[in-house]
């Protein structure tokens, strides 16, 4: 949820529509962020704040004392169902609602340690056992948890600690004999088994520790860039008055090559579809798992053992250290604003967090830059910039180099080295003149209310970082004496930056893969609408020249000689010796009829009537051959459906034949290294594997792995399944390795 919730957006847009025309014009034509913010702030009414407070109450982020027992019971149900991941997340939700040093907190940590033990996460299980004990885990339950701790230590090979834990456990039995014989006997039997397991471990010959499997491979750059730390030498950093800071390629880039390794200056975890309580049909305690339950809210590390904020139930972290760092840098301010920030959306949240982090940078520089913008009213105006000129494509690269010389990058140090700091974020273009008046009004009004809330909590957000000495005498003192105004101007700047900068990882529209998924006009329109960027690269120019002929995946073929048909209203065969011609409208009508037949066959296939679906699809296949080009999307779709039907019948040979035809269509449209090609190769590998076509399967597995590693990484489920298939095939006896497909 990038922007505020729909109710607030609708309310603000209606408020905008009811404003007097002169007021709308004043805000629409304002050239500086300060003017936009001040004019909008003056229109803020008590009823605006009341509505937003009501909407914010729908996102309950406090700690509910009744929630821990609910989540513990729900987690226990998942545990009994052997869904240990689901159980761990529900226990974490219980921890999030628990106050520190309470039995609720200790019980949730202990139960989560049991789920983590079943998942084989022994190190984290031990951490949760320590947390449970720190929060006052009941003495009566200690033996069971100490037994789990000893089992973890034995499994991890920490045998001396395991021996001590078992010894402590036996001492606990002697000092606290239980009246219930049966549970005690079970525990003692488990201790005995654990001691035997410990002895077996001690008797094993000492070996070198096995290399641990890393969650993510260490990614290294081929050759580091001298200008940009953590970047490849294949790119160069340039700057343009209208486009801002950007990278250009200095050499050919291979698929999968790492270009930049840089930590985000700021990040906010996307809350996904976290519906407010008054929209939810569930109880007030949500059991659905979201990214907010699985990732650290500071470093974004994946974890099943989150450590919650002591003040709210929303923010969760991977460790105590991350929690303390977040509290120190920004969460001490954000904690009380959780519901409001969820209502206002991620863009507003990022804007606030950036402003809070600015306290740790050179605030004097920020204030000076704000003053410069106010002093120069034309700074945001496109007329004051050098407008883009049409490129001579043969000289495109040299022009880029010339522009780089003429426009030094502001974020570089005196020695020309790019610096990843707040100044680099601050100087990203905000395109104030290009945003719609409604969007600017929505952003400014949302920021105004957020500033009011900060002010109500003594405004620690920005005021504590402001320079003690006053700005230049020429500055308007009434403006820069008010921390709320400075805070608002900075946050508004960052909120407008979010949508139109590729440096902000939102819904990025990029040229690369979209080249094969949409036309050049559609792609350029998306770039223009999100980034206010007119793409004039050689690839777009060349593609525009080809666009008149239409893409080959939408092309028709000659009914007589199967050659490619060309033309506009009337299509003619591309072969000189063939005089075949036909109306495009007639072929489009045939295509629509064929699509309807394919949809009917797909419905039959979904209903499990495999033989009937195959007959219908084979009819569609013959019909398509008579007028569609071999690389047409519908041709590939028919072949893919036939492959699916034959696979469901267990006829792996025919399934593979049709998948290979589908592959040809996918490769022609999306390219041999596309993610679509990777998914299709993965399906073919599965079919060949099931058909015991060992050489063909191993070859396809290798191709699929090469493509999917680039797009999905080594930890994706598809990559892991491919590796399991390879291991299984290589372990087969020779008699079973003869090809059957």
XYZ file of C-alpha atoms in Angstrom:
741
model
C 0.000 0.000 0.000
C 2.131 2.862 -1.337
C -0.423 5.654 -1.011
C -2.972 6.307 1.759
C -6.074 4.130 2.192
C -8.905 4.605 -0.297
C -11.244 6.331 2.193
C -8.699 9.047 2.898
C -7.795 9.451 -0.774
C -11.463 9.835 -1.745
C -12.051 12.338 1.055
C -9.037 14.470 0.082
C -9.919 14.422 -3.627
C -13.427 15.588 -2.783
C -11.974 18.312 -0.568
C -9.779 19.369 -3.486
C -12.734 19.505 -5.894
C -14.653 21.800 -3.506
C -11.809 24.298 -3.112
C -12.307 27.706 -4.780
C -10.684 27.859 -8.191
C -8.112 30.538 -7.185
C -6.923 28.317 -4.307
C -6.548 25.356 -6.667
C -4.554 27.503 -9.091
C -2.305 28.779 -6.294
C -1.392 25.244 -5.208
C -1.169 23.896 -8.782
C 1.233 26.634 -9.902
C 3.360 26.743 -6.736
C 6.987 26.325 -7.756
C 8.536 25.298 -4.463
C 7.767 22.596 -1.945
C 7.539 25.208 0.805
C 4.727 27.012 -1.031
C 2.829 23.778 -1.643
C 3.220 22.683 1.968
C 2.306 26.040 3.531
C -0.723 26.654 1.290
C -2.047 23.128 1.889
C -1.378 23.230 5.637
C -3.441 26.383 5.928
C -6.450 24.448 4.586
C -6.255 21.727 7.220
C -9.458 21.531 9.280
C -10.253 19.698 12.572
C -12.682 17.395 10.745
C -9.808 16.265 8.475
C -7.789 15.173 11.475
C -10.810 13.539 13.104
C -11.461 11.399 10.015
C -7.837 10.290 9.782
C -7.760 9.421 13.483
C -10.894 7.322 13.042
C -9.361 5.488 10.083
C -6.127 4.967 12.026
C -7.973 3.300 14.894
C -8.896 0.537 12.449
C -5.258 -0.596 12.490
C -4.741 -1.781 16.044
C -1.002 -1.896 16.742
C -1.068 -1.806 20.546
C -0.546 -4.766 22.866
C -3.710 -6.647 23.769
C -3.298 -8.623 27.031
C -5.867 -11.193 25.872
C -4.126 -11.895 22.544
C -1.123 -14.016 23.737
C -3.283 -16.879 25.039
C -5.361 -16.808 21.830
C -2.302 -16.981 19.580
C -0.717 -19.649 21.790
C -3.807 -21.845 21.433
C -3.940 -21.271 17.668
C -0.225 -22.067 17.446
C -0.772 -25.284 19.408
C -3.379 -26.361 16.834
C -0.892 -25.793 14.013
C 1.756 -27.666 15.980
C -0.564 -30.677 16.365
C -1.170 -30.555 12.601
C 2.635 -30.635 12.128
C 2.547 -27.175 10.480
C 5.550 -25.999 12.478
C 6.173 -22.868 10.404
C 2.579 -21.708 10.907
C 2.856 -22.540 14.611
C 6.081 -20.531 14.976
C 4.494 -17.466 13.340
C 1.420 -17.636 15.583
C 3.599 -17.961 18.693
C 5.495 -14.877 17.414
C 2.216 -12.983 17.183
C 1.586 -13.957 20.799
C 5.033 -12.668 21.772
C 4.297 -9.368 19.987
C 1.249 -8.761 22.188
C 2.989 -9.813 25.416
C 4.506 -7.389 27.855
C 8.163 -8.062 28.725
C 8.940 -10.276 31.734
C 5.508 -11.894 31.879
C 4.453 -15.532 31.865
C 2.615 -14.957 28.575
C 5.829 -13.836 26.947
C 7.875 -16.734 28.346
C 5.293 -19.362 27.322
C 5.105 -18.054 23.745
C 8.911 -18.056 23.452
C 9.082 -21.605 24.864
C 6.402 -22.913 22.519
C 8.104 -21.239 19.576
C 11.371 -22.939 20.523
C 9.566 -26.292 20.220
C 8.364 -25.421 16.697
C 11.860 -24.245 15.689
C 13.327 -27.487 17.063
C 10.985 -29.499 14.812
C 12.059 -27.318 11.861
C 15.716 -28.112 12.565
C 16.603 -24.498 13.448
C 18.572 -25.498 16.531
C 20.627 -22.323 17.037
C 17.518 -20.132 16.967
C 15.713 -22.650 19.162
C 18.436 -22.178 21.797
C 18.023 -18.391 21.564
C 14.286 -18.723 22.221
C 14.946 -21.003 25.206
C 17.195 -18.306 26.685
C 14.500 -15.670 25.985
C 11.842 -17.813 27.691
C 14.023 -18.138 30.780
C 14.824 -14.413 30.809
C 11.104 -13.564 30.742
C 10.290 -15.780 33.723
C 9.460 -19.230 32.360
C 7.589 -21.174 35.104
C 9.778 -23.436 37.251
C 7.329 -26.334 36.957
C 7.897 -26.493 33.181
C 11.684 -26.090 33.209
C 12.631 -29.823 32.843
C 10.870 -30.167 29.482
C 12.601 -27.095 28.058
C 16.015 -28.074 29.482
C 15.628 -31.436 27.741
C 14.996 -29.627 24.444
C 18.033 -27.442 25.071
C 20.252 -30.480 25.683
C 18.962 -32.151 22.510
C 19.832 -29.019 20.488
C 23.332 -28.904 21.960
C 23.963 -32.569 21.187
C 22.743 -32.144 17.604
C 24.973 -29.078 17.150
C 27.967 -30.966 18.523
C 28.350 -28.717 21.569
C 28.858 -31.778 23.747
C 30.365 -30.195 26.869
C 27.429 -27.790 27.190
C 25.046 -30.671 26.535
C 26.627 -32.745 29.334
C 26.284 -29.839 31.761
C 22.627 -29.302 30.787
C 21.827 -33.005 31.305
C 23.595 -32.917 34.660
C 21.552 -29.844 35.671
C 18.406 -31.604 34.517
C 19.121 -34.664 36.675
C 19.858 -32.410 39.641
C 16.513 -30.718 39.040
C 14.764 -34.118 39.218
C 16.461 -34.910 42.530
C 15.725 -31.533 44.077
C 12.115 -31.330 42.853
C 10.530 -34.805 42.822
C 7.107 -34.753 41.173
C 4.013 -36.453 42.546
C 2.963 -37.506 39.049
C 5.005 -40.611 38.298
C 4.112 -41.028 34.624
C 5.339 -37.625 33.275
C 8.463 -37.934 35.416
C 9.219 -41.390 34.040
C 8.805 -40.161 30.473
C 11.195 -37.273 31.109
C 13.745 -39.552 32.776
C 13.512 -42.001 29.872
C 14.090 -39.126 27.446
C 17.105 -38.012 29.486
C 18.472 -41.552 29.349
C 18.055 -41.663 25.555
C 19.712 -38.289 25.246
C 22.697 -39.438 27.321
C 23.116 -42.409 24.984
C 22.943 -40.069 21.982
C 25.561 -37.843 23.633
C 27.870 -40.808 24.213
C 27.547 -41.875 20.584
C 28.520 -38.380 19.484
C 31.580 -38.436 21.754
C 32.705 -41.796 20.340
C 32.604 -40.577 16.733
C 36.042 -39.813 15.191
C 36.790 -36.096 15.124
C 36.239 -34.608 11.699
C 36.485 -31.179 10.176
C 33.183 -29.293 10.429
C 31.115 -29.444 7.259
C 30.712 -26.222 5.348
C 27.448 -24.554 6.273
C 24.952 -23.949 3.503
C 24.532 -20.226 3.120
C 21.076 -18.766 2.780
C 22.344 -16.570 -0.005
C 25.547 -17.045 -1.954
C 28.237 -14.438 -1.512
C 27.839 -12.250 -4.545
C 31.005 -10.649 -5.804
C 31.609 -7.998 -8.410
C 33.881 -8.860 -11.305
C 35.774 -5.599 -11.042
C 34.870 -2.770 -8.664
C 34.064 0.685 -9.963
C 36.516 3.438 -9.011
C 33.794 6.076 -8.928
C 31.024 4.123 -7.135
C 31.832 1.845 -4.225
C 30.027 -1.492 -4.434
C 29.378 -1.127 -8.167
C 30.677 -2.928 -11.239
C 33.189 -1.362 -13.590
C 30.660 -2.063 -16.368
C 28.688 1.068 -15.444
C 29.292 4.778 -15.080
C 27.446 7.389 -12.984
C 26.083 10.426 -14.818
C 23.793 13.346 -14.051
C 21.272 15.354 -16.047
C 19.226 18.435 -14.992
C 15.943 16.786 -15.999
C 16.704 13.102 -15.451
C 18.810 13.462 -12.338
C 21.346 10.806 -11.349
C 21.536 7.705 -13.548
C 23.803 4.850 -14.617
C 24.983 4.027 -18.135
C 26.652 0.866 -19.373
C 30.299 1.248 -20.395
C 30.594 -2.289 -21.793
C 28.427 -5.273 -22.673
C 26.696 -6.752 -19.604
C 26.199 -10.496 -19.294
C 22.905 -11.999 -18.043
C 23.094 -12.410 -14.281
C 26.076 -10.072 -13.904
C 25.972 -8.118 -10.624
C 26.010 -4.369 -11.268
C 25.483 -2.820 -7.812
C 25.715 -4.115 -4.241
C 24.444 -1.351 -2.000
C 22.423 -1.372 1.204
C 19.270 0.711 1.121
C 19.679 3.995 2.983
C 16.184 3.487 4.360
C 13.567 0.764 4.045
C 10.031 0.151 5.266
C 8.501 -3.309 5.161
C 5.421 -3.397 2.945
C 2.448 -4.367 5.148
C 0.755 -6.102 2.166
C -3.060 -6.249 2.327
C -3.430 -5.512 6.022
C -7.128 -4.667 6.122
C -8.345 -2.412 8.924
C -10.386 -4.187 11.574
C -13.714 -2.731 10.497
C -13.151 -4.280 7.033
C -12.045 -7.674 8.307
C -14.476 -10.539 8.705
C -12.033 -12.262 11.063
C -11.677 -11.572 14.750
C -9.596 -8.640 15.894
C -6.621 -11.012 16.163
C -5.416 -11.848 12.688
C -3.990 -15.315 12.049
C -3.013 -14.771 8.401
C 0.741 -14.810 7.814
C 2.161 -11.687 6.133
C 5.650 -10.441 5.290
C 5.475 -8.395 8.474
C 5.544 -11.674 10.422
C 8.465 -13.178 8.478
C 10.961 -10.348 7.984
C 12.872 -8.023 10.264
C 11.361 -4.525 10.159
C 14.850 -2.994 10.157
C 17.268 -5.137 8.100
C 14.584 -7.164 6.235
C 16.271 -10.460 7.162
C 13.956 -13.476 6.964
C 13.263 -14.991 10.380
C 10.716 -17.170 12.169
C 11.932 -15.972 15.567
C 11.061 -12.275 15.664
C 11.825 -10.044 18.642
C 8.974 -7.535 19.122
C 9.048 -3.892 20.038
C 8.289 -3.418 23.746
C 5.783 -0.655 22.989
C 3.707 -1.961 20.040
C 2.610 -5.239 18.481
C 3.429 -4.304 14.876
C 7.209 -3.779 14.700
C 9.243 -6.991 14.868
C 12.964 -7.596 14.477
C 15.420 -10.428 13.896
C 17.421 -9.687 17.043
C 17.648 -7.534 20.130
C 20.376 -5.497 18.458
C 18.174 -4.667 15.449
C 15.347 -3.691 17.777
C 17.601 -1.327 19.760
C 19.097 0.220 16.603
C 15.629 0.831 15.168
C 14.433 2.376 18.433
C 17.411 4.692 18.626
C 17.214 5.877 15.018
C 13.512 6.151 14.285
C 11.093 3.782 16.014
C 11.023 5.738 19.270
C 9.091 8.329 17.252
C 7.177 5.950 14.983
C 5.984 3.587 17.727
C 3.053 5.735 18.837
C 2.120 6.526 15.214
C 1.771 2.940 13.937
C -1.932 3.089 13.025
C -1.566 6.498 11.381
C 1.423 5.363 9.290
C -0.427 2.250 8.098
C -3.329 4.502 7.090
C -1.117 6.998 5.258
C 0.802 4.307 3.344
C 4.388 3.269 2.711
C 5.433 6.439 0.840
C 4.498 8.604 3.796
C 6.173 6.186 6.204
C 9.425 6.202 4.202
C 9.316 10.005 4.045
C 9.069 10.211 7.836
C 11.813 7.665 8.402
C 14.147 9.454 5.993
C 13.515 12.719 7.819
C 14.262 11.061 11.163
C 17.494 9.597 9.817
C 18.537 13.036 8.559
C 19.251 13.933 12.202
C 22.336 11.727 11.998
C 23.679 13.489 8.915
C 24.754 17.052 8.086
C 21.533 18.929 8.912
C 23.119 22.314 8.183
C 23.590 21.220 4.572
C 19.947 20.141 4.334
C 18.689 23.470 5.661
C 20.979 25.374 3.259
C 19.618 23.380 0.311
C 16.036 24.068 1.385
C 16.854 27.764 1.611
C 18.394 27.709 -1.867
C 15.198 26.211 -3.276
C 13.042 28.864 -1.607
C 15.377 31.632 -2.770
C 15.340 30.348 -6.363
C 11.658 30.148 -7.251
C 12.479 28.802 -10.719
C 14.425 25.819 -9.411
C 11.530 23.413 -9.971
C 10.511 24.892 -13.278
C 11.376 22.906 -16.388
C 11.909 26.139 -18.296
C 14.978 26.804 -16.152
C 16.560 23.500 -17.140
C 18.228 22.414 -20.335
C 15.494 20.541 -22.174
C 16.240 17.192 -23.773
C 17.210 17.319 -27.406
C 16.649 14.533 -29.951
C 19.662 12.244 -30.037
C 21.774 11.428 -33.039
C 21.915 7.718 -32.281
C 25.325 7.133 -33.839
C 26.727 9.722 -31.445
C 24.581 8.746 -28.453
C 27.414 7.363 -26.314
C 29.695 10.341 -26.856
C 26.853 12.731 -25.985
C 26.335 10.886 -22.707
C 30.011 11.353 -21.889
C 29.817 15.062 -22.756
C 26.739 15.515 -20.573
C 28.520 13.828 -17.680
C 31.359 16.313 -17.950
C 28.999 19.293 -18.158
C 26.820 18.114 -15.254
C 28.946 16.879 -12.345
C 27.145 14.540 -9.943
C 26.190 16.504 -6.800
C 26.453 13.459 -4.553
C 30.128 12.861 -5.360
C 32.904 14.007 -3.063
C 35.631 16.421 -4.129
C 37.671 13.486 -5.450
C 34.739 12.357 -7.643
C 33.708 9.361 -5.495
C 29.982 8.734 -5.103
C 28.888 8.856 -1.442
C 25.925 6.794 -0.252
C 24.483 9.113 2.395
C 21.412 11.203 3.125
C 22.607 13.896 0.731
C 22.400 11.343 -2.094
C 18.763 10.633 -1.227
C 17.876 14.288 -0.661
C 19.081 15.246 -4.149
C 16.979 12.721 -6.022
C 14.567 14.570 -8.313
C 11.059 15.048 -6.945
C 9.513 16.324 -10.208
C 7.191 18.707 -8.408
C 6.144 20.345 -11.676
C 5.111 16.999 -13.214
C 2.970 15.534 -10.439
C -0.759 16.137 -10.770
C -2.209 18.897 -8.535
C -4.420 16.287 -6.833
C -1.439 14.098 -5.966
C 0.501 17.053 -4.575
C -2.497 18.106 -2.488
C -3.019 14.561 -1.150
C 0.664 14.245 -0.267
C 0.924 17.677 1.332
C -2.279 17.307 3.384
C -1.201 13.852 4.621
C 2.215 15.201 5.580
C 0.604 18.194 7.318
C -1.448 15.942 9.590
C 1.594 13.769 10.282
C 3.524 16.892 11.310
C 0.674 17.883 13.634
C 0.914 14.483 15.299
C 4.679 14.829 15.641
C 4.195 18.270 17.124
C 1.718 16.839 19.630
C 4.420 14.428 20.798
C 6.954 17.293 21.284
C 8.299 16.890 17.721
C 11.458 14.934 18.508
C 11.526 13.958 14.844
C 13.522 16.800 13.388
C 13.879 19.548 15.939
C 16.551 17.722 17.937
C 18.753 17.632 14.882
C 18.365 21.221 13.742
C 21.486 23.388 13.831
C 21.742 25.611 16.867
C 22.988 28.553 14.869
C 20.398 30.406 12.835
C 20.486 30.169 9.036
C 21.616 33.051 6.880
C 20.113 36.383 7.741
C 18.472 36.521 4.338
C 16.378 33.465 5.171
C 12.805 34.064 6.160
C 13.118 33.664 9.949
C 9.458 32.834 10.509
C 9.794 29.899 8.114
C 13.020 28.365 9.358
C 12.269 29.025 13.016
C 9.399 26.507 12.811
C 10.667 22.886 12.940
C 7.265 21.666 11.761
C 7.625 23.567 8.489
C 11.138 22.267 7.839
C 10.033 18.756 8.759
C 7.016 19.040 6.460
C 9.028 20.381 3.520
C 11.551 17.561 3.793
C 8.905 14.839 4.149
C 6.880 16.218 1.229
C 10.016 16.209 -0.885
C 10.681 12.552 -0.073
C 7.065 11.506 -0.602
C 7.059 13.004 -4.102
C 10.410 11.321 -4.805
C 9.067 7.850 -4.021
C 6.910 7.313 -7.076
C 9.196 8.738 -9.739
C 12.622 7.355 -8.847
C 13.931 3.940 -9.808
C 16.127 4.171 -6.685
C 12.908 3.662 -4.696
C 12.070 -0.022 -4.971
C 8.337 0.251 -5.528
C 6.580 -1.039 -8.666
C 9.462 -0.360 -11.022
C 8.736 -0.147 -14.745
C 11.893 -1.108 -16.575
C 12.644 -1.477 -20.258
C 14.570 -4.793 -20.276
C 12.110 -7.675 -19.888
C 9.103 -5.539 -20.842
C 10.480 -5.226 -24.380
C 8.984 -8.641 -25.187
C 5.794 -8.147 -23.142
C 4.453 -4.844 -24.431
C 4.734 -2.510 -27.397
C 7.212 0.351 -27.484
C 4.360 2.881 -27.184
C 2.890 1.171 -24.097
C 6.322 0.832 -22.507
C 7.188 4.474 -23.104
C 3.826 5.560 -21.702
C 4.518 3.648 -18.468
C 7.971 5.199 -18.167
C 6.466 8.626 -18.730
C 3.618 8.183 -16.229
C 5.812 6.868 -13.388
C 9.194 8.520 -13.931
C 8.219 11.533 -16.124
C 10.878 10.214 -18.470
C 10.802 10.306 -22.277
C 12.884 7.362 -23.405
C 14.875 8.113 -26.551
C 17.365 5.253 -26.508
C 18.486 3.567 -29.755
C 16.549 0.385 -28.908
C 13.243 2.281 -28.650
C 13.977 4.179 -31.858
C 14.759 0.980 -33.763
C 11.700 -0.764 -32.365
C 9.444 2.126 -33.409
C 10.575 1.594 -36.992
C 9.706 -2.105 -36.739
C 6.403 -1.576 -34.915
C 4.482 -0.996 -38.152
C 5.017 -4.635 -39.149
C 3.645 -5.843 -35.803
C 5.250 -8.382 -33.480
C 5.815 -11.908 -34.799
C 3.893 -13.390 -31.854
C 0.762 -11.733 -33.290
C 1.500 -12.490 -36.964
C -0.482 -14.492 -39.533
C 0.799 -16.955 -42.126
C -0.148 -17.682 -45.718
C -2.681 -20.518 -46.078
C -0.982 -21.698 -49.273
C 2.757 -21.652 -48.536
C 2.868 -20.926 -44.755
C 5.055 -17.821 -45.294
C 4.667 -14.694 -43.139
C 1.832 -12.376 -44.185
C 2.595 -8.647 -44.405
C 0.549 -5.485 -44.718
C -2.072 -3.416 -42.923
C -5.746 -3.641 -43.865
C -4.962 -6.218 -46.554
C -2.291 -8.814 -45.846
C -0.220 -10.310 -48.659
C 2.106 -13.287 -48.663
C 5.771 -12.418 -48.165
C 6.861 -14.895 -50.853
C 7.230 -13.316 -54.309
C 5.979 -16.396 -56.152
C 2.777 -16.512 -54.047
C -0.105 -14.155 -54.835
C -2.211 -14.974 -51.748
C -3.906 -11.969 -50.079
C -6.601 -11.631 -47.432
C -8.341 -9.032 -45.267
C -6.851 -8.494 -41.823
C -10.344 -8.161 -40.366
C -11.208 -11.640 -41.652
C -8.128 -13.156 -39.962
C -8.806 -11.270 -36.725
C -12.350 -12.698 -36.708
C -10.932 -16.219 -37.215
C -8.485 -15.607 -34.382
C -11.297 -14.597 -32.028
C -13.244 -17.762 -32.911
C -10.125 -19.872 -32.282
C -9.544 -18.207 -28.904
C -13.099 -19.097 -27.888
C -12.479 -22.744 -28.870
C -9.222 -22.809 -26.881
C -10.997 -21.394 -23.823
C -13.692 -24.079 -24.088
C -11.018 -26.789 -24.318
C -9.226 -25.328 -21.274
C -12.477 -25.470 -19.301
C -12.893 -29.152 -20.243
C -9.283 -29.765 -19.207
C -9.833 -28.119 -15.825
C -12.862 -30.361 -15.282
C -10.635 -33.421 -15.678
C -12.100 -34.655 -19.014
C -8.664 -35.250 -20.457
C -9.452 -37.248 -23.624
C -12.168 -34.804 -24.662
C -9.869 -31.830 -23.996
C -7.102 -33.391 -26.095
C -9.441 -33.906 -29.069
C -10.626 -30.295 -28.876
C -7.072 -28.951 -28.535
C -5.837 -31.035 -31.490
C -8.642 -29.493 -33.555
C -7.531 -26.035 -32.424
C -3.960 -26.958 -33.343
C -4.939 -27.836 -36.933
C -7.026 -24.686 -37.263
C -4.151 -22.521 -35.993
C -1.691 -24.029 -38.507
C -3.849 -22.826 -41.382
C -3.541 -19.099 -40.665
C -1.318 -18.326 -37.622
C 2.447 -17.852 -37.761
C 4.412 -20.631 -36.013
C 5.546 -18.219 -33.265
C 2.047 -16.877 -32.505
C 1.154 -16.772 -28.793
C -2.014 -18.851 -29.315
C 0.030 -21.604 -30.989
C 2.252 -21.825 -27.914
C -0.778 -21.777 -25.593
C -2.380 -24.717 -27.435
C 0.840 -26.756 -27.284
C 1.253 -26.008 -23.575
C -2.315 -27.169 -22.850
C -1.769 -30.365 -24.839
C 1.401 -31.022 -22.840
C -0.544 -30.525 -19.612
C -3.297 -32.947 -20.718
C -0.879 -35.700 -21.779
C 1.106 -35.261 -18.533
C -2.101 -35.767 -16.544
C -2.621 -39.043 -18.468
C 0.949 -40.112 -17.693
C 1.954 -40.019 -21.376
C 5.261 -38.270 -20.727
C 6.574 -38.780 -24.272
C 3.735 -36.898 -25.995
C 3.745 -34.280 -23.225
C 7.433 -33.585 -23.861
C 6.889 -33.262 -27.628
C 4.223 -30.573 -27.151
C 6.218 -28.752 -24.450
C 9.194 -28.522 -26.806
C 6.949 -26.835 -29.387
C 5.670 -24.459 -26.709
C 9.287 -23.700 -25.800
C 9.987 -22.518 -29.345
C 7.160 -19.973 -29.122
C 8.253 -18.747 -25.672
C 11.877 -18.370 -26.807
C 10.864 -16.472 -29.952
C 8.862 -13.963 -27.942
C 10.692 -13.609 -24.650
C 14.229 -14.715 -25.491
C 16.366 -17.702 -24.417
C 17.322 -16.203 -21.037
C 13.907 -14.862 -19.976
C 12.086 -15.894 -16.811
C 9.283 -17.252 -19.030
C 11.811 -19.512 -20.749
C 13.087 -20.641 -17.355
C 9.587 -21.655 -16.193
C 8.922 -23.539 -19.443
C 12.263 -25.392 -19.200
C 11.402 -26.275 -15.614
C 8.131 -27.882 -16.746
C 9.950 -29.802 -19.490
C 12.525 -31.022 -16.966
C 9.714 -32.360 -14.760
C 8.123 -34.216 -17.683
C 11.420 -35.720 -18.839
C 12.244 -36.691 -15.245
C 8.920 -38.474 -14.824
C 9.494 -40.258 -18.136
C 12.969 -41.464 -17.053
C 14.517 -39.779 -20.100
C 17.738 -39.351 -18.149
C 20.137 -37.723 -20.679
C 17.442 -35.355 -21.978
C 16.272 -34.539 -18.443
C 19.797 -33.789 -17.200
C 20.413 -31.537 -20.203
C 17.116 -29.664 -19.656
C 17.760 -29.362 -15.908
C 21.093 -27.699 -16.665
C 19.473 -25.215 -19.069
C 16.614 -24.423 -16.675
C 18.995 -23.968 -13.752
C 21.182 -21.573 -15.722
C 18.203 -19.329 -16.529
C 16.363 -19.515 -13.190
C 19.484 -18.886 -11.083
C 19.738 -15.443 -12.690
C 16.089 -14.548 -12.044
C 15.218 -16.392 -8.823
C 18.461 -17.109 -6.957
C 19.810 -20.346 -5.528
C 17.212 -20.578 -2.751
C 14.122 -20.623 -4.981
C 11.892 -23.688 -4.773
C 12.326 -24.352 -8.501
C 16.130 -24.398 -8.262
C 16.018 -26.716 -5.270
C 13.632 -29.081 -7.056
C 15.880 -29.117 -10.139
C 18.857 -30.027 -7.962
C 16.881 -32.814 -6.282
C 15.842 -34.186 -9.689
C 19.466 -34.182 -10.855
C 20.657 -36.013 -7.741
C 17.897 -38.584 -8.110
C 18.673 -39.212 -11.804
C 22.402 -39.559 -11.181
C 21.712 -42.157 -8.478
C 19.621 -44.363 -10.786
C 21.034 -47.786 -11.749
C 22.291 -47.996 -15.365
C 19.367 -50.226 -16.418
C 16.932 -47.366 -15.748
C 18.869 -44.643 -17.527
C 17.855 -45.609 -21.053
C 15.783 -42.829 -22.653
C 12.052 -43.488 -22.746
C 11.008 -40.161 -24.218
